[in-house]
MMTF fields as JSON, N, C-alpha, C and O atoms, coordinates in Angstrom:
{
  "mmtfVersion": "1.0.0",
  "mmtfProducer": "UNKNOWN",
  "numBonds": 343,
  "numAtoms": 344,
  "numGroups": 86,
  "numChains": 1,
  "numModels": 1,
  "chainsPerModel": [1],
  "groupsPerChain": [86],
  "chainIdList": ["A"],
  "bondAtomList": [4, 2, 8, 6, 12, 10, 16, 14, 20, 18, 24, 22, 28, 26, 32, 30, 36, 34, 40, 38, 44, 42, 48, 46, 52, 50, 56, 54, 60, 58, 64, 62, 68, 66, 72, 70, 76, 74, 80, 78, 84, 82, 88, 86, 92, 90, 96, 94, 100, 98, 104, 102, 108, 106, 112, 110, 116, 114, 120, 118, 124, 122, 128, 126, 132, 130, 136, 134, 140, 138, 144, 142, 148, 146, 152, 150, 156, 154, 160, 158, 164, 162, 168, 166, 172, 170, 176, 174, 180, 178, 184, 182, 188, 186, 192, 190, 196, 194, 200, 198, 204, 202, 208, 206, 212, 210, 216, 214, 220, 218, 224, 222, 228, 226, 232, 230, 236, 234, 240, 238, 244, 242, 248, 246, 252, 250, 256, 254, 260, 258, 264, 262, 268, 266, 272, 270, 276, 274, 280, 278, 284, 282, 288, 286, 292, 290, 296, 294, 300, 298, 304, 302, 308, 306, 312, 310, 316, 314, 320, 318, 324, 322, 328, 326, 332, 330, 336, 334, 340, 338],
  "bondOrderList": [1, 1, 1, 1, 1, 1, 1, 1, 1, 1, 1, 1, 1, 1, 1, 1, 1, 1, 1, 1, 1, 1, 1, 1, 1, 1, 1, 1, 1, 1, 1, 1, 1, 1, 1, 1, 1, 1, 1, 1, 1, 1, 1, 1, 1, 1, 1, 1, 1, 1, 1, 1, 1, 1, 1, 1, 1, 1, 1, 1, 1, 1, 1, 1, 1, 1, 1, 1, 1, 1, 1, 1, 1, 1, 1, 1, 1, 1, 1, 1, 1, 1, 1, 1, 1],
  "groupList": [{"groupName": "UNK", "atomNameList": ["N", "CA", "C", "O"], "elementList": ["N", "C", "C", "O"], "formalChargeList": [0, 0, 0, 0], "bondAtomList": [1, 0, 2, 1, 3, 2], "bondOrderList": [1, 1, 2], "singleLetterCode": "X", "chemCompType": "L-PEPTIDE LINKING"}],
  "groupTypeList": [0, 0, 0, 0, 0, 0, 0, 0, 0, 0, 0, 0, 0, 0, 0, 0, 0, 0, 0, 0, 0, 0, 0, 0, 0, 0, 0, 0, 0, 0, 0, 0, 0, 0, 0, 0, 0, 0, 0, 0, 0, 0, 0, 0, 0, 0, 0, 0, 0, 0, 0, 0, 0, 0, 0, 0, 0, 0, 0, 0, 0, 0, 0, 0, 0, 0, 0, 0, 0, 0, 0, 0, 0, 0, 0, 0, 0, 0, 0, 0, 0, 0, 0, 0, 0, 0],
  "groupIdList": [1, 2, 3, 4, 5, 6, 7, 8, 9, 10, 11, 12, 13, 14, 15, 16, 17, 18, 19, 20, 21, 22, 23, 24, 25, 26, 27, 28, 29, 30, 31, 32, 33, 34, 35, 36, 37, 38, 39, 40, 41, 42, 43, 44, 45, 46, 47, 48, 49, 50, 51, 52, 53, 54, 55, 56, 57, 58, 59, 60, 61, 62, 63, 64, 65, 66, 67, 68, 69, 70, 71, 72, 73, 74, 75, 76, 77, 78, 79, 80, 81, 82, 83, 84, 85, 86],
  "secStructList": [7, 7, 7, 7, 7, 7, 7, 7, 7, 7, 7, 2, 2, 2, 2, 2, 2, 2, 2, 2, 2, 2, 2, 2, 6, 6, 7, 7, 2, 2, 2, 2, 2, 2, 2, 2, 2, 2, 2, 2, 2, 2, 2, 6, 1, 7, 1, 1, 7, 7, 7, 7, 7, 7, 7, 2, 2, 2, 2, 2, 2, 2, 2, 2, 2, 2, 2, 2, 2, 2, 6, 4, 4, 4, 1, 7, 7, 7, 7, 6, 6, 7, 7, 7, 7, 7],
  "xCoordList": [0.851, 0.0, 0.903, 1.858, 0.594, 1.366, 1.121, 0.033, 2.124, 1.989, 2.227, 2.748, 1.831, 2.027, 2.41, 2.202, 2.962, 3.374, 2.288, 1.526, 2.235, 1.379, 2.29, 3.021, 2.252, 3.043, 2.111, 1.125, 2.433, 1.606, 2.494, 3.554, 2.058, 2.808, 2.155, 0.964, 2.942, 2.458, 3.497, 4.659, 3.061, 3.941, 5.059, 4.806, 6.269, 7.431, 7.244, 7.546, 6.75, 6.548, 5.512, 5.688, 4.436, 3.403, 3.989, 3.736, 4.76, 5.382, 6.284, 6.233, 7.103, 8.011, 7.244, 7.594, 6.198, 5.383, 4.699, 4.642, 4.182, 3.515, 4.504, 4.197, 5.691, 6.702, 7.09, 7.259, 7.232, 7.563, 6.455, 6.726, 5.211, 4.072, 4.033, 3.894, 4.156, 4.074, 5.226, 5.041, 6.402, 7.542, 7.217, 7.485, 6.634, 6.244, 5.198, 5.183, 4.336, 3.294, 3.791, 3.046, 5.05, 5.614, 5.2, 5.189, 4.86, 4.411, 5.36, 6.099, 5.328, 6.001, 4.939, 3.741, 5.382, 4.436, 3.609, 2.395, 4.265, 3.574, 2.511, 1.395, 2.851, 1.869, 0.709, -0.432, 0.99, -0.077, -1.031, -2.248, -0.48, -1.328, -2.119, -3.287, -1.501, -2.209, -3.366, -4.455, -3.135, -4.202, -5.359, -6.525, -5.032, -6.075, -6.872, -8.102, -6.189, -6.873, -7.76, -8.886, -7.249, -8.062, -9.289, -10.379, -9.106, -10.227, -11.257, -12.458, -10.809, -11.728, -12.545, -13.755, -11.876, -12.573, -13.57, -14.699, -13.158, -14.031, -15.262, -16.362, -15.071, -16.18, -16.985, -18.033, -16.494, -17.108, -17.176, -18.154, -16.121, -16.024, -14.86, -14.11, -14.715, -13.661, -13.95, -15.082, -12.962, -13.225, -13.28, -13.08, -13.544, -13.748, -14.652, -14.831, -15.219, -16.152, -15.422, -14.4, -15.967, -15.448, -16.609, -17.642, -16.44, -17.528, -16.985, -15.843, -17.811, -17.474, -17.943, -19.118, -17.034, -17.375, -17.439, -16.427, -18.619, -18.732, -17.844, -17.607, -17.36, -16.553, -17.448, -18.668, -16.863, -17.589, -18.701, -19.821, -18.409, -19.402, -20.593, -21.742, -20.32, -21.395, -22.222, -23.448, -21.558, -22.307, -23.228, -24.371, -22.734, -23.547, -24.754, -25.861, -24.543, -25.641, -26.676, -27.877, -26.22, -27.146, -27.968, -29.16, -27.337, -28.053, -29.094, -30.227, -28.7, -29.628, -30.801, -31.947, -30.524, -31.569, -32.57, -33.781, -32.06, -32.944, -33.812, -34.995, -33.244, -34.006, -35.095, -36.217, -34.762, -35.742, -36.891, -38.045, -36.593, -37.639, -38.565, -39.775, -37.995, -38.793, -39.66, -40.769, -39.162, -39.861, -39.961, -39.377, -40.685, -40.722, -41.307, -40.988, -42.153, -42.755, -41.751, -42.049, -40.597, -39.568, -38.723, -37.849, -38.986, -38.133, -38.974, -40.094, -38.429, -39.108, -39.11, -38.111, -40.257, -40.387, -40.428, -41.17, -39.642, -39.569, -40.322, -40.333, -40.956, -41.641, -40.64, -39.459, -41.11, -40.225, -39.529, -38.379, -40.219, -39.654, -39.125, -38.691, -39.149, -38.612, -37.091, -36.443, -36.548, -35.114, -34.632, -35.176, -33.635, -33.066, -31.878, -30.962, -31.876, -30.734, -30.114, -30.758, -28.85, -28.133, -28.572, -28.059],
  "yCoordList": [-1.173, 0.0, 1.243, 1.326, 2.184, 3.427, 4.26, 4.226, 4.991, 5.854, 7.304, 7.598, 8.193, 9.622, 10.273, 9.694, 11.459, 12.179, 13.124, 13.681, 13.29, 14.291, 15.125, 14.581, 16.419, 17.308, 17.984, 18.615, 17.844, 18.404, 19.211, 18.744, 20.415, 21.242, 21.117, 21.387, 20.708, 20.595, 21.177, 21.362, 21.457, 21.947, 20.926, 19.722, 21.402, 20.523, 19.594, 18.403, 20.142, 19.334, 18.234, 17.102, 18.574, 17.578, 16.461, 15.283, 16.822, 15.813, 14.882, 13.664, 15.449, 14.624, 13.7, 12.529, 14.228, 13.412, 12.281, 11.149, 12.594, 11.574, 10.516, 9.325, 10.935, 9.966, 9.037, 7.837, 9.576, 8.766, 7.753, 6.574, 8.217, 7.327, 6.226, 5.048, 6.613, 5.628, 4.626, 3.449, 5.079, 4.18, 3.099, 1.918, 3.519, 2.568, 1.587, 0.417, 2.072, 1.226, 0.393, -0.415, 0.595, -0.149, 0.403, -0.321, 1.683, 2.315, 3.423, 3.975, 3.736, 4.937, 6.027, 5.747, 7.259, 8.354, 8.052, 8.256, 7.572, 7.254, 6.176, 6.308, 5.109, 4.038, 4.501, 4.093, 5.344, 5.862, 6.748, 6.653, 7.606, 8.476, 7.65, 7.941, 6.626, 5.734, 5.048, 4.92, 4.604, 3.973, 4.952, 4.581, 6.21, 7.222, 7.415, 7.43, 7.564, 7.799, 6.615, 6.804, 5.4, 4.21, 4.133, 3.778, 4.465, 4.446, 5.503, 5.242, 6.692, 7.753, 7.323, 7.542, 6.717, 6.247, 5.152, 5.145, 4.228, 3.138, 3.655, 3.13, 4.685, 5.273, 6.282, 6.753, 6.606, 7.638, 8.969, 9.71, 9.246, 10.479, 10.378, 9.402, 11.369, 11.353, 10.192, 10.057, 9.355, 8.141, 8.37, 7.436, 9.575, 9.88, 11.098, 11.812, 11.328, 12.438, 13.774, 13.994, 14.645, 16.0, 16.912, 16.891, 17.705, 18.607, 19.95, 20.08, 20.908, 22.275, 22.522, 22.334, 22.938, 23.209, 24.725, 25.405, 25.267, 26.716, 27.249, 26.572, 28.477, 29.097, 29.514, 29.363, 30.025, 30.369, 31.372, 31.206, 32.402, 33.444, 32.871, 33.201, 32.022, 31.42, 30.471, 30.449, 29.678, 28.776, 29.567, 29.17, 30.7, 31.543, 32.095, 32.138, 32.518, 33.042, 31.954, 32.224, 30.728, 29.626, 29.291, 28.998, 29.333, 29.09, 30.187, 29.909, 31.431, 32.558, 32.408, 32.667, 31.997, 31.801, 30.73, 30.915, 29.625, 28.561, 29.072, 28.739, 29.877, 30.47, 31.393, 31.4, 32.167, 33.079, 32.294, 32.714, 31.172, 30.351, 29.762, 29.663, 29.377, 28.778, 29.807, 29.494, 31.035, 32.075, 33.371, 34.382, 33.359, 34.535, 35.766, 36.891, 35.573, 36.705, 37.522, 38.653, 36.986, 37.695, 38.632, 39.331, 38.646, 39.412, 40.311, 39.96, 41.475, 42.412, 41.855, 41.31, 42.002, 41.564, 42.805, 43.745, 42.812, 43.95, 43.637, 42.498, 44.667, 44.522, 44.525, 44.815, 44.207, 44.133, 45.446, 45.446, 46.585, 47.846, 48.707, 49.834, 48.21, 48.983, 49.027, 48.056, 50.163, 50.336, 50.285, 50.975, 49.488, 49.386, 50.319, 50.208, 51.228, 52.146, 51.968, 51.502, 52.351, 52.215, 53.211, 53.218],
  "zCoordList": [0.0, 0.0, 0.0, 0.772, -0.855, -0.925, 0.332, 0.908, 0.742, 1.92, 1.519, 0.443, 2.412, 2.191, 3.511, 4.578, 3.441, 4.646, 5.123, 4.333, 6.442, 7.081, 7.968, 8.796, 7.801, 8.657, 9.658, 9.277, 10.934, 11.994, 12.933, 13.35, 13.261, 14.199, 15.578, 15.736, 16.567, 17.941, 18.885, 18.523, 20.082, 21.13, 21.38, 21.409, 21.555, 21.741, 22.942, 22.868, 24.032, 25.247, 25.013, 25.463, 24.309, 23.995, 23.144, 23.4, 22.145, 21.267, 22.078, 21.908, 22.952, 23.755, 24.696, 24.846, 25.327, 26.235, 25.479, 25.957, 24.299, 23.489, 23.033, 23.077, 22.593, 22.158, 23.296, 23.084, 24.502, 25.677, 25.951, 26.179, 25.928, 26.155, 25.103, 25.432, 23.839, 22.765, 22.837, 22.528, 23.239, 23.401, 24.429, 24.208, 25.563, 26.614, 26.086, 26.468, 25.215, 24.649, 23.464, 22.91, 23.083, 21.968, 20.61, 19.615, 20.576, 19.34, 18.918, 19.734, 17.646, 17.167, 17.034, 17.082, 16.868, 16.643, 15.398, 15.385, 14.364, 13.117, 13.31, 12.806, 14.038, 14.228, 15.117, 14.901, 16.107, 16.974, 16.178, 16.337, 15.326, 14.513, 13.511, 13.257, 12.941, 12.018, 12.737, 12.178, 13.976, 14.762, 14.97, 14.827, 15.309, 15.5, 14.217, 14.251, 13.093, 11.824, 11.431, 10.973, 11.613, 11.301, 12.205, 11.754, 13.474, 14.405, 14.03, 14.101, 13.631, 13.217, 11.998, 11.942, 11.035, 9.839, 10.212, 9.721, 11.079, 11.512, 12.262, 12.092, 13.09, 13.859, 13.041, 13.481, 11.864, 11.023, 11.778, 11.681, 12.521, 13.307, 14.275, 14.257, 15.103, 16.117, 17.07, 17.534, 17.372, 18.16, 19.675, 20.451, 20.083, 21.493, 21.565, 20.579, 22.74, 22.885, 22.788, 23.438, 21.972, 21.857, 22.198, 21.53, 23.232, 23.582, 24.014, 24.457, 23.874, 24.219, 25.634, 25.947, 26.484, 27.876, 28.049, 27.88, 28.386, 28.534, 29.658, 30.658, 29.471, 30.523, 31.694, 31.624, 32.74, 33.976, 33.69, 34.174, 32.914, 32.629, 31.857, 32.151, 30.88, 30.095, 30.943, 30.832, 31.802, 32.694, 33.609, 33.833, 34.149, 35.032, 34.268, 34.804, 33.016, 32.202, 31.921, 31.937, 31.665, 31.41, 32.656, 32.557, 33.813, 35.071, 35.29, 35.684, 35.032, 35.178, 34.205, 34.572, 32.987, 31.987, 32.445, 32.327, 32.959, 33.452, 34.588, 34.659, 35.479, 36.586, 36.047, 36.552, 35.025, 34.423, 33.789, 33.877, 33.159, 32.552, 33.621, 33.415, 34.754, 35.826, 36.534, 36.969, 36.653, 37.4, 36.588, 36.979, 35.471, 34.608, 35.29, 34.905, 36.291, 36.99, 37.794, 38.175, 38.052, 38.831, 37.973, 38.486, 36.666, 35.76, 34.872, 34.504, 34.53, 33.649, 32.233, 31.761, 31.561, 30.186, 29.306, 29.59, 28.252, 27.346, 26.067, 25.6, 25.5, 24.232, 23.092, 23.289, 21.919, 20.752, 20.441, 20.003, 20.665, 20.22, 21.349, 21.11, 22.557, 23.667, 23.581, 23.191, 23.95, 23.957, 25.4, 26.262, 25.66, 26.991, 27.051, 26.235, 27.992, 28.123, 29.497, 30.437, 29.59, 30.864, 31.881, 33.0]
}
């Protein structure tokens, strides 16, 4: 089977840590990346969960929003054309 090169730029420390881990596992960087790519193709996607975790401010806003939905009477409701000023 023909092969091709992939060039990837990563942090030096990450590369060294990964190489050390793969060495212990009996893998090369190339074989580990090949395993990841084959797994991604087999799963028809990333072979592990990838999710976006909101930052503290966004989490606080989401909690506030849920509270507003539960108790709408505690909050002022604005009409479509009202202007909110400071």
